[in-house]
XYZ file of C-alpha atoms in Angstrom:
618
model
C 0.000 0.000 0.000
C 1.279 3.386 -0.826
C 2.257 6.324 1.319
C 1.935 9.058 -0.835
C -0.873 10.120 0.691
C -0.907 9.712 4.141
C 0.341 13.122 4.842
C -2.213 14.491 3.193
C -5.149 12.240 4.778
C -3.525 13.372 8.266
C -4.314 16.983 7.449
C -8.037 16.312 6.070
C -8.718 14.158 9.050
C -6.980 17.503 11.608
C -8.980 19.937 9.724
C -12.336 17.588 9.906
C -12.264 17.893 14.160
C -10.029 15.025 14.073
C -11.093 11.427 14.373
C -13.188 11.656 17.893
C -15.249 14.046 15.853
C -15.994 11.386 12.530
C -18.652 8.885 13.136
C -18.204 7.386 9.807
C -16.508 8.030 6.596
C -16.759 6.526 2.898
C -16.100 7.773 0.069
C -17.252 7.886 -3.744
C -15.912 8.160 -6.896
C -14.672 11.447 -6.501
C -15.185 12.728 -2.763
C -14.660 11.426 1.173
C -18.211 11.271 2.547
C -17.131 11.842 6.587
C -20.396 12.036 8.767
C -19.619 14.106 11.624
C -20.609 14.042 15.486
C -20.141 17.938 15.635
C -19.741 19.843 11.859
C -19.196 23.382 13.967
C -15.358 21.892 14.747
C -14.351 21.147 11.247
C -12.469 23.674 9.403
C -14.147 23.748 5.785
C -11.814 26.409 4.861
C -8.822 25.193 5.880
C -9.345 22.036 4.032
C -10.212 23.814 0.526
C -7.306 25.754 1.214
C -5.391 22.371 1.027
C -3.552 21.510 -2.256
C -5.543 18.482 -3.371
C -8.758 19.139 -2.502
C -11.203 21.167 -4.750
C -13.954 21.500 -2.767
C -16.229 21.158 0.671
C -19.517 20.842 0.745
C -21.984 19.484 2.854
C -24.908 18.079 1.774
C -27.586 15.800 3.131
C -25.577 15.574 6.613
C -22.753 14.455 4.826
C -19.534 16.092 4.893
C -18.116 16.062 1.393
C -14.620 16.569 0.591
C -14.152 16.345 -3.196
C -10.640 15.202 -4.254
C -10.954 13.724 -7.789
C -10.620 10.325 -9.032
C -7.731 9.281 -6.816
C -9.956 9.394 -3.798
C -9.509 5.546 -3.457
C -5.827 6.026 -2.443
C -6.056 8.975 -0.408
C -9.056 7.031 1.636
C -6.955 4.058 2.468
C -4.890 6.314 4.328
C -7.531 8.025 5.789
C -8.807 4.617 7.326
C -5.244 4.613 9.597
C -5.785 7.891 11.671
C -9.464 6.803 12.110
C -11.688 4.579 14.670
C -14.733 3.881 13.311
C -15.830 1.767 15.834
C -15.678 3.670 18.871
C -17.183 6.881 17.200
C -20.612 5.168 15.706
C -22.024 5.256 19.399
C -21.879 8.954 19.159
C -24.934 10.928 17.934
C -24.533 13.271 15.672
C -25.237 16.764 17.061
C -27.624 18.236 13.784
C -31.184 16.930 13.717
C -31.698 16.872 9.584
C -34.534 18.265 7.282
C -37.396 16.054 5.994
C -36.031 16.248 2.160
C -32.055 15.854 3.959
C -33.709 12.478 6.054
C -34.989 11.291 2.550
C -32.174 11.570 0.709
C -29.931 11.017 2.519
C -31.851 7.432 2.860
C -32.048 6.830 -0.630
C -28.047 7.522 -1.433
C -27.113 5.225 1.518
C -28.971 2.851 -0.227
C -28.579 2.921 -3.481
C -25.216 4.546 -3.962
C -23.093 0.811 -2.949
C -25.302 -1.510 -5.505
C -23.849 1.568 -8.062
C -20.952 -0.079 -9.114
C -22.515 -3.669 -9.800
C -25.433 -1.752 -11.795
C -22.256 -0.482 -13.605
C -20.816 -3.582 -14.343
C -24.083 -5.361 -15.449
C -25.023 -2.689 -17.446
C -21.891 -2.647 -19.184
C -21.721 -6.421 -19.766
C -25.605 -5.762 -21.484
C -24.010 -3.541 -23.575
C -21.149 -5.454 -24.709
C -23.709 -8.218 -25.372
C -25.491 -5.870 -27.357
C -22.811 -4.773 -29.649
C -21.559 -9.016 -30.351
C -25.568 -9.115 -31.569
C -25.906 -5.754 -33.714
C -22.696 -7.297 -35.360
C -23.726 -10.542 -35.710
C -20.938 -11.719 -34.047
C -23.077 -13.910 -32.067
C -26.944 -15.201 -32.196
C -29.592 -14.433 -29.739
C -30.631 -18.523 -29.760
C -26.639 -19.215 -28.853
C -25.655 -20.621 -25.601
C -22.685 -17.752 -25.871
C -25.929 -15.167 -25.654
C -27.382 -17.027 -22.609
C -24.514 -17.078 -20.681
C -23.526 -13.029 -20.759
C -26.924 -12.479 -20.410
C -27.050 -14.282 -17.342
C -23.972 -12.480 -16.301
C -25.326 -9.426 -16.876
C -29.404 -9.766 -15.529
C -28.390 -11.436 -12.267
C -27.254 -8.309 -10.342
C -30.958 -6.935 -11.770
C -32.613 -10.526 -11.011
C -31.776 -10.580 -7.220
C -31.759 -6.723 -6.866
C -34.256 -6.905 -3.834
C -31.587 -8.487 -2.115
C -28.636 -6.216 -2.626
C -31.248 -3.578 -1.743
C -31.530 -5.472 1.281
C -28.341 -5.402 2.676
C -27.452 -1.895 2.089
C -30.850 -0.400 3.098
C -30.284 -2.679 6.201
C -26.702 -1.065 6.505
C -28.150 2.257 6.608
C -30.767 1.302 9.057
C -28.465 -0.734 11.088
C -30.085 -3.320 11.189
C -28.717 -6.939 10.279
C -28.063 -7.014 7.070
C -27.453 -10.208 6.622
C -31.370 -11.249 8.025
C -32.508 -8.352 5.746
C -31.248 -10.274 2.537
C -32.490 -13.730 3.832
C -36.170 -12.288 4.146
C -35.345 -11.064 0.659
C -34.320 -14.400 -0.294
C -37.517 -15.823 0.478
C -39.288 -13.332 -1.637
C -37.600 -14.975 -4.555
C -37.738 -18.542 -3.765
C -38.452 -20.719 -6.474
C -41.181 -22.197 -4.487
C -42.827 -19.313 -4.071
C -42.678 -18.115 -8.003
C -44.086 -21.491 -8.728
C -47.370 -20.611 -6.217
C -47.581 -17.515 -8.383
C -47.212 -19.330 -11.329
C -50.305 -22.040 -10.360
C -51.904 -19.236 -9.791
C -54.203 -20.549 -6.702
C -55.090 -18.712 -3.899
C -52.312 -19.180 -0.778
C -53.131 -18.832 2.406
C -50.913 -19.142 5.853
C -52.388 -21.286 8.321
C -55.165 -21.502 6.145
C -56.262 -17.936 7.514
C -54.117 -15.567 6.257
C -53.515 -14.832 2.748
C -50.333 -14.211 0.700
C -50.851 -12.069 -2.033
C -49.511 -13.513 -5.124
C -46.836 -11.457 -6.887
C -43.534 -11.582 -8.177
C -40.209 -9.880 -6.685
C -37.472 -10.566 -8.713
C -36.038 -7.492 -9.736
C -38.701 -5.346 -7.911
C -37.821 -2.392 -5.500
C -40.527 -0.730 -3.484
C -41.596 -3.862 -1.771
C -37.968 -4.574 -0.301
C -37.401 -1.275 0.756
C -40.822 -0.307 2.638
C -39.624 -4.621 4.253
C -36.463 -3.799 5.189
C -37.854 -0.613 6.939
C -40.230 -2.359 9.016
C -37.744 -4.799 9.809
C -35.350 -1.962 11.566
C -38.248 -1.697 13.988
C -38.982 -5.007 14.502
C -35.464 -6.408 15.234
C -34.401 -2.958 17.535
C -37.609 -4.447 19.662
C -36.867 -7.945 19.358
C -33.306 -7.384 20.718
C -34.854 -5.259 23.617
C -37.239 -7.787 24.443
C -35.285 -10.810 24.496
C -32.818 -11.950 26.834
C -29.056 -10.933 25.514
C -28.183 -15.033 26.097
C -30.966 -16.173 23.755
C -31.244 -13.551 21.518
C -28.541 -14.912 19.281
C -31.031 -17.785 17.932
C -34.574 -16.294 18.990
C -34.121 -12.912 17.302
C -33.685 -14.243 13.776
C -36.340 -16.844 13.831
C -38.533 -14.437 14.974
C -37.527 -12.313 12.331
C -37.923 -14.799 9.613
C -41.035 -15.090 10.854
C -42.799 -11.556 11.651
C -40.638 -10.374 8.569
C -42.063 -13.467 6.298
C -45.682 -13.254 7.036
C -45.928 -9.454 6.674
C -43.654 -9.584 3.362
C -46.097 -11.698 1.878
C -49.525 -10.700 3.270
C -49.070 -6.447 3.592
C -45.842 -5.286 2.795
C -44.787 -7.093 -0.382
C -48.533 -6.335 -2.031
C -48.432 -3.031 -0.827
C -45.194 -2.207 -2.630
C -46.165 -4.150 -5.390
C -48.963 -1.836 -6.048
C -46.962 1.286 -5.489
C -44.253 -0.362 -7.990
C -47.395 -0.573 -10.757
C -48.110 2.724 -9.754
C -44.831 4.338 -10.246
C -44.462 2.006 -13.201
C -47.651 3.579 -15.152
C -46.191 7.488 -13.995
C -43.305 6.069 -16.275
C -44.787 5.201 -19.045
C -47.017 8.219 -19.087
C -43.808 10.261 -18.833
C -42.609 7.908 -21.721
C -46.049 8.600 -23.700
C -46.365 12.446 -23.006
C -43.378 14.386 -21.683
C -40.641 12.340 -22.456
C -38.776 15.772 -23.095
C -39.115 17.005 -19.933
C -36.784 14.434 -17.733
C -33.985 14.987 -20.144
C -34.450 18.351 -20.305
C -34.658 18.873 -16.202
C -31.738 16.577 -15.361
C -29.531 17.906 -18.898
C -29.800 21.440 -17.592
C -30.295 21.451 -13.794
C -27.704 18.617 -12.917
C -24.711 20.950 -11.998
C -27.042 22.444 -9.574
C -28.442 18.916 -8.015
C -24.993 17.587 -7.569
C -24.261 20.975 -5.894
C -27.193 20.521 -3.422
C -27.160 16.625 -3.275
C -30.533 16.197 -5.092
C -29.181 14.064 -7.554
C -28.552 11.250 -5.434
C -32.585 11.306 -4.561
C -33.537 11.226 -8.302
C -31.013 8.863 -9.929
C -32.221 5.989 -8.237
C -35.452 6.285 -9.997
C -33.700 5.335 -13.389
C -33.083 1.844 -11.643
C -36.400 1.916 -10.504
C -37.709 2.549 -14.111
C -35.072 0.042 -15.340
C -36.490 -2.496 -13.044
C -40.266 -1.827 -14.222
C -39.629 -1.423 -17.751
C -36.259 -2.672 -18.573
C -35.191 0.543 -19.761
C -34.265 3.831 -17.900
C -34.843 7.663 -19.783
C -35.723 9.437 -16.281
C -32.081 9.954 -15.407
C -29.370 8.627 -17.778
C -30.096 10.713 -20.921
C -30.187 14.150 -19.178
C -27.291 12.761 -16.893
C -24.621 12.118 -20.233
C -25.693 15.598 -21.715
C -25.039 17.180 -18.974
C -21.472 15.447 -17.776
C -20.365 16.114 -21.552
C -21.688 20.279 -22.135
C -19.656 20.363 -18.376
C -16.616 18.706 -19.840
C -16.692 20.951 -22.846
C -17.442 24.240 -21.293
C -14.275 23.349 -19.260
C -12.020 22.513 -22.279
C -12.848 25.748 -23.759
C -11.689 27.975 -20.232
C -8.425 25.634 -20.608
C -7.893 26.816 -23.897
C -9.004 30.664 -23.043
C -7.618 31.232 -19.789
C -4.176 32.872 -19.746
C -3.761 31.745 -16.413
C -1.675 28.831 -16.021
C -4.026 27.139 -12.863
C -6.963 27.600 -14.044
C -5.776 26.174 -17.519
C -3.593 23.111 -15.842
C -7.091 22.173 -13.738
C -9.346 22.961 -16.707
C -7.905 20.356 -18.716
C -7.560 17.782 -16.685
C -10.742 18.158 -15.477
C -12.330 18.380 -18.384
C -10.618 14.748 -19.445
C -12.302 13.286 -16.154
C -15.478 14.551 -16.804
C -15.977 13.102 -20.612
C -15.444 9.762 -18.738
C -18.510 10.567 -16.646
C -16.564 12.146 -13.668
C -17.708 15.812 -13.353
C -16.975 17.393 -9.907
C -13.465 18.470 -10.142
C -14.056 20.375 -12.944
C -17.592 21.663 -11.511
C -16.103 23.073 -8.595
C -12.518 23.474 -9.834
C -13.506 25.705 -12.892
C -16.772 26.037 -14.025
C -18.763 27.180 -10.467
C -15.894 29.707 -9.987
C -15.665 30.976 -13.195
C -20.149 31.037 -13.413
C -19.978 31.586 -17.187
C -19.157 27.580 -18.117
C -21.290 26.437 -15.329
C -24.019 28.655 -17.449
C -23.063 27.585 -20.804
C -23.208 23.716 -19.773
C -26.887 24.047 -18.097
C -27.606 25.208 -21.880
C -26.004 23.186 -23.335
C -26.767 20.231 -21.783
C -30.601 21.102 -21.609
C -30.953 21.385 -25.286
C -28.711 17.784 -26.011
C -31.397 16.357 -23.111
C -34.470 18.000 -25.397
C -33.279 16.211 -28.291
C -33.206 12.726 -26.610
C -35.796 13.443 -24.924
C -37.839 14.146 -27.736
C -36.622 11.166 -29.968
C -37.531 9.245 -26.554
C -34.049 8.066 -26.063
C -33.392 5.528 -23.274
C -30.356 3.430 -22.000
C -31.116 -0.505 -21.637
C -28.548 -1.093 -18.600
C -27.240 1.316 -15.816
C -23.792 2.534 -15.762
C -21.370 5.512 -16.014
C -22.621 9.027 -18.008
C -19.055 9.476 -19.782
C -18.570 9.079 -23.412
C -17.992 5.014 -22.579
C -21.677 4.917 -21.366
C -23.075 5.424 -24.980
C -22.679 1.792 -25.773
C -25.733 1.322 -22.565
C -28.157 2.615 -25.726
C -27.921 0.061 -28.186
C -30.287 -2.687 -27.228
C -33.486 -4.241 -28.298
C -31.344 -5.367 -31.631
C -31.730 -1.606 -32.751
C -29.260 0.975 -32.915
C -31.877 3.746 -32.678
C -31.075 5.139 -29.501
C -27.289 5.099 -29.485
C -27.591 7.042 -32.825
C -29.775 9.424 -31.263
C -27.523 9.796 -28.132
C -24.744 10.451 -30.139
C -26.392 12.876 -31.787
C -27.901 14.683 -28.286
C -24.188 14.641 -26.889
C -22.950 16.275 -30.564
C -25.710 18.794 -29.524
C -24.833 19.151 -25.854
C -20.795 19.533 -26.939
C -21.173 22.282 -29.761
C -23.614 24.313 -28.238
C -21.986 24.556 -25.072
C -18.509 25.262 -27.006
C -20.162 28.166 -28.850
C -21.937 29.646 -25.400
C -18.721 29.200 -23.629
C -16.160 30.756 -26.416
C -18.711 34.113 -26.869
C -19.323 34.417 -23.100
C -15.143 33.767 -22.920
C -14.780 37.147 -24.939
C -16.167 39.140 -22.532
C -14.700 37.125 -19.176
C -11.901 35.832 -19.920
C -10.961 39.350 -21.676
C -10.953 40.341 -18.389
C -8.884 37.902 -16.758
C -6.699 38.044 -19.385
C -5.969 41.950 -18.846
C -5.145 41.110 -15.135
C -2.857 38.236 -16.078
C -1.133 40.674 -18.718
C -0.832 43.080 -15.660
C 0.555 40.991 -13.637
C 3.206 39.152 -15.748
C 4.226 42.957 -16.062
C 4.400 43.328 -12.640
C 6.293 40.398 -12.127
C 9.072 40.815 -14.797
C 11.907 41.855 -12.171
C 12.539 38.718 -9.640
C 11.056 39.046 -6.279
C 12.369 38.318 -3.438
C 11.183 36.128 0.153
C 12.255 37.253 3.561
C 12.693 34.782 6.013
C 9.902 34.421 8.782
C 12.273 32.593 11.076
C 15.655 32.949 12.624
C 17.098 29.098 12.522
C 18.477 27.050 10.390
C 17.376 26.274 6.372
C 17.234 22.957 5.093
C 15.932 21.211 2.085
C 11.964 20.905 1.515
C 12.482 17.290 0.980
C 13.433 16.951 4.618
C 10.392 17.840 6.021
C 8.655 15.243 8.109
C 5.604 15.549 6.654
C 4.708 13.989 3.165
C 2.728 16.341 1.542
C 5.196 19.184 2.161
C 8.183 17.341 1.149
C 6.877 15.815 -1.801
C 6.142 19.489 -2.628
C 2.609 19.191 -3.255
C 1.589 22.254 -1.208
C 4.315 24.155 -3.317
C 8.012 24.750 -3.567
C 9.752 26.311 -0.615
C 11.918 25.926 2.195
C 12.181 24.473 5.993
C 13.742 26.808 8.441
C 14.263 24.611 11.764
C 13.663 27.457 14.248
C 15.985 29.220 16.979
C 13.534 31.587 18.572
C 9.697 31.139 18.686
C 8.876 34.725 16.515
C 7.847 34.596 13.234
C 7.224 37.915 10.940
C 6.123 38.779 7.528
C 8.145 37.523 4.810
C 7.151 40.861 3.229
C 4.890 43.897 2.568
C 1.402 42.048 2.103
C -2.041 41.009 3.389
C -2.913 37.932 5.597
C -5.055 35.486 3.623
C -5.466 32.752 6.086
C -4.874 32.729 9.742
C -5.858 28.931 11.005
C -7.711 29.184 14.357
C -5.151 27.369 16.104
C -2.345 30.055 14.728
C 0.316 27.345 13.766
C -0.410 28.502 10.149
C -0.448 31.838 8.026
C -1.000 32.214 4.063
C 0.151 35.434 3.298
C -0.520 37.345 -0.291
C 2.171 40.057 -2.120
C 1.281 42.339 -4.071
C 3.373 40.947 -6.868
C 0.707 37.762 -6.220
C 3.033 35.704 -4.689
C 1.112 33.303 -2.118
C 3.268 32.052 0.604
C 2.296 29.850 3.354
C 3.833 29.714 7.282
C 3.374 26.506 8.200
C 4.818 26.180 11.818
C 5.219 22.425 13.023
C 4.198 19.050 11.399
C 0.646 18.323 13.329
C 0.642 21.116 15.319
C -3.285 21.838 14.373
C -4.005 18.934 17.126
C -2.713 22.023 20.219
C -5.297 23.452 19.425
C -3.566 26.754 19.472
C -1.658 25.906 22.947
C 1.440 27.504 22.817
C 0.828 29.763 20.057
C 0.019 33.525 20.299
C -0.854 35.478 17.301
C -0.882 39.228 16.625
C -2.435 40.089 13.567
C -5.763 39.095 11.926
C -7.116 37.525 8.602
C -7.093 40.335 5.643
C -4.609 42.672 8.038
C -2.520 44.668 5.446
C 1.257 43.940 7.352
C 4.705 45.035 6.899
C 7.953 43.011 6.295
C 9.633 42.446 9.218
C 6.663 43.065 11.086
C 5.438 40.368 14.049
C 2.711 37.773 12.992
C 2.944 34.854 15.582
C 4.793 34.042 18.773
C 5.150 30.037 19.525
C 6.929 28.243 22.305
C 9.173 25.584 20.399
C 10.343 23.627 23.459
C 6.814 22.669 24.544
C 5.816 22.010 21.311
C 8.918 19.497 21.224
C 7.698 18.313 24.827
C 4.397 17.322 23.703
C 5.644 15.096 20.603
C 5.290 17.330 17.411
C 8.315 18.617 15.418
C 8.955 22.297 15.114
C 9.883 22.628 11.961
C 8.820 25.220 9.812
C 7.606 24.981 6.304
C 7.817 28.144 4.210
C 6.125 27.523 0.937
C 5.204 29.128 -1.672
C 1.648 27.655 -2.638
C 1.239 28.959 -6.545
C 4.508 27.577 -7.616
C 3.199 27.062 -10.980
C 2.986 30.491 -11.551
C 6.897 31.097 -11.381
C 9.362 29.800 -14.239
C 11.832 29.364 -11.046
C 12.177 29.122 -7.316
C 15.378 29.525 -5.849
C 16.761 28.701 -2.198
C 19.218 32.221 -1.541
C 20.522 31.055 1.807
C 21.599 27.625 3.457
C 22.394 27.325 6.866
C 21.442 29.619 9.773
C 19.791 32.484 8.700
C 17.961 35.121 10.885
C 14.733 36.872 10.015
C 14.277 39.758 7.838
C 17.113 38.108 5.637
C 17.254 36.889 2.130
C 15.525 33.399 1.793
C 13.782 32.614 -1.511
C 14.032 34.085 -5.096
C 11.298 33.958 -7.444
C 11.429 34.259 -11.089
C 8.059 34.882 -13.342
């Protein structure tokens, strides 16, 4: 397992309250979901001021740090300075919203089965291109097989619900899939298939339906089931429990999944199934159209994770889904285009770096680095996508365009639309994405004429301002060394910046120049300081020392305080600091690096404040 990151997870986990204050954490494709016991401690700017993350949000009473597509790494290290365990019997401190309660239900519980939708859906589709091209036969055993491969994550669906609704509900989830299990017992499809009336103990009667591949009725079970174990395990004595509490779920949960529950959400299922087809028959614009144009704006929020499952739903009624998929590719393309066009606008060499490697990511279906890398802080592409992306989801919308297996919304995902031995609907996605991609490229170029003119003009002025070299004080009497000898990973594999370490003689540290504070942490081991040449330089005083809590640090200035070289910004006792286990070293770094053609160390050795540390050339 690699280390690169474990720096780096230290600081999210210091700047999220530390790991008494996570209950849980997960993560995504792009983001580290932490669910907090008190959201007040964590410092939400201090970890979007952290190179590597792009963004905080919090949505649904989730804490959402978005890192990119690497999140998978950076989360196994996470998982080391963490203790699940002895956190989860703390309550969080927040009651949540109605709408937050729902969907925040609905991701927990659809959001693991994602990636096993995925991988049917993609096997369906691979399936479907070996039959367009006659490469195999529908009647051949080679069709029967992959088709089996593919249909039996969608086949026992009700049980996979199961066990993750039952995970969210803590409840067991493993009791939760075996009542599913009995739902689709071939016994029981052969009493539907007799068709004769059933009844249990001759007095009650078990509706006869079918649940294979059904939704509703395992979710409204697996509810009641929460209840119905939490009083079971009440009730019954803690030595007994271990045999008496499943039977008697088995059987409470078996009689009422049969009789009430299982009918009930049948009927809801036909229910939501005929809203579907209505949608199909009448507005089958208007789903595209919503989700094409208003998906930047549910990811932002967290709605999308309520409305995405109802494509599986649909897919599961009607073995195809056009509620969320369509909409969902148009969109993730106009935002990957509106982003290639900043990258080849911008003058300025960040915004351009993240631009295009975001916009990469989010043609394979990935979209929130560039979201809220680019496009949210620019407005303009965020604007020109919506459009965009509305008018490719009116076109497939209106061609009533669906996907016949779940999967990714990147450019790979177009294969999910050929199906039904027809090619219809993956030539009319292609042509809704060709749509989606041009007119967002036009929006975003004009609109780029007006604001990037303007950016452009600054970054003009400032390349003119920063034709002569400028020059770094140092903040810290002490001694320099290399940045590669700093104790912490992130800082010495410089990917906070270039800069320095100065291991300090005296506990003063002052302004590295004439400039304004841009970041004071709360616990004053760390300053970010701007020049007006744009330099960005952060004082970063110890490795860890964010876990005092500000004990033995004094500071004397204030975020945005306009301050003088020389003149005092923090006081810090380095002999405690050493006394309670955290290295003193100091980290000066300069945190745009990219925007210099050269950094160069002036001074090795001891060095006092106030004299010549760090040379920068535009």
């Amino acid at each position: 397992m690699s280390k690169k990151y474990e720096g780096f997870a230290q600081q999210i986990v210091d700047r999220v309250g530390g790991k008494a204050n996570i209950s849980d954490v997960y993560h995504c494709q792009t983001r580290l979901r932490f669910k907090l016991v008190d959201e007040s401690k964590a410092d939400q700017k201090g970890l979007e001021d952290l190179n590597g993350v792009t963004k905080v949000l919090i949505n649904a009473g989730v804490f959402q740090v978005v890192i990119g597509t690497h999140v998978a790494e950076v989360f196994e290290e996470i998982e080391k300075f963490v203790d699940i365990k002895s956190n989860k019997t703390q309550q969080e401190s927040e009651k949540k919203g109605i709408v937050t309660t729902v969907i925040d239900f609905v991701a927990g519980t659809f959001q693991p089965i994602i990636p096993a939708l995925s991988g049917a859906g993609m096997v369906k589709a691979v399936l479907a291109l070996l039959v367009v091209f006659k490469i195999i036969t529908t009647d051949s055993q080679t069709y029967y097989l992959l088709n089996l491969f593919a249909d039996g994550v969608f086949f026992f669906l009700p049980m996979l619900l199961a066990f993750t609704e039952a995970q969210k509900l803590k409840c067991n989830p493993i009791l939760a899939a075996g009542v599913a299990a009995m739902m689709m017992h071939p016994n029981w499809t052969a009493l539907v298939t007799a068709g004769e009336p059933v009844h249990f103990f001759g007095v009650i009667p078990f509706t006869l339906a079918t649940y294979t591949s059904s939704v509703i009725p395992i979710i409204l079970i697996v509810f009641v089931q929460a209840y119905v174990e939490k009083f079971l395990n009440r009730w019954i004595p803690k030595s007994v429990n271990l045999v008496f509490v499943p039977m008697c779920t088995f059987l409470i949960m078996g009689t009422l999944a049969f009789s009430v529950l299982g009918p009930i959400g049948s009927v809801l299922g036909g229910y939501l199934a005929t809203f579907f087809e209505f949608l199909s028959t009448n507005a089958s614009w208007a789903p595209a159209v919503l989700i094409g144009g208003f998906l930047p704006i549910m990811v932002m929020f967290g709605l999308h994770n309520g409305v995405a499952p109802l494509g599986v739903m649909q897919m599961s009624n009607l073995g195809y889904d056009s509620i969320f998929g369509p909409g969902c590719v148009c969109s993730n393309m106009a935002q990957a285009t509106a982003g290639l066009v900043v990258a080849l606008r911008t003058r300025d060499k960040n915004t351009r770096q993240t631009a295009a490697s975001g916009s990469i990511t989010a043609y394979m279906g990935i979209t929130e680095p560039i979201l809220y890398g680019v496009n949210l802080p620019k407005k303009y592409p965020l604007i020109s996508a919506m459009i965009g992306g509305g008018l490719g989801g009116l076109y497939a919308g209106l061609t009533q365009t669906h996907r016949f297996a779940t999967g990714s919304s990147g450019l790979p995902a177009v294969l999910l639309y050929i199906g039904d031995n027809s090619m219809t609907c993956f030539i009319n996605i292609i042509i809704a994405i060709a749509i989606s991609i041009i007119a967002t490229a036009i929006i975003t170029f004009v609109l780029s004429l007006r604001f990037e003119k303007k950016d452009s003009d600054t970054a003009e002025e400032i390349e003119i301002i920063k034709a002569d070299e400028e020059i770094i004080m140092a903040p810290v009497a002490g001694k320099v060394l290399n940045l590669s000898e700093a104790d912490d990973e992130v800082f010495a594999s410089k990917a906070l910046g270039d800069g320095v370490i100065i291991e300090p003689s005296d506990g003063v540290a002052v302004a590295p120049f004439d400039g304004t504070i841009v970041t004071l942490f709360p616990t004053k081991h760390a300053i970010g300081l701007v020049s007006p040449n744009g330099a960005e330089v952060l004082i970063h005083i110890g490795i860890n020392t964010v876990e005092l809590n500000g004990q033995y640090f004094e500071s004397f200035v204030k975020q945005g305080e306009q301050v003088k070289a020389g003149q005092k910004l923090v006081t810090f006792e380095p002999e405690k600091i050493k006394d309670a286990g955290y290295a003193t070293q100091v980290m000066v770094v300069v945190t745009n690096t990219t925007s210099y053609q050269k950094i160069t160390a002036l001074h090795e050795g001891d060095i006092k404040n106030g004299e010549q540390l760090l040379k920068l050339k535009a």
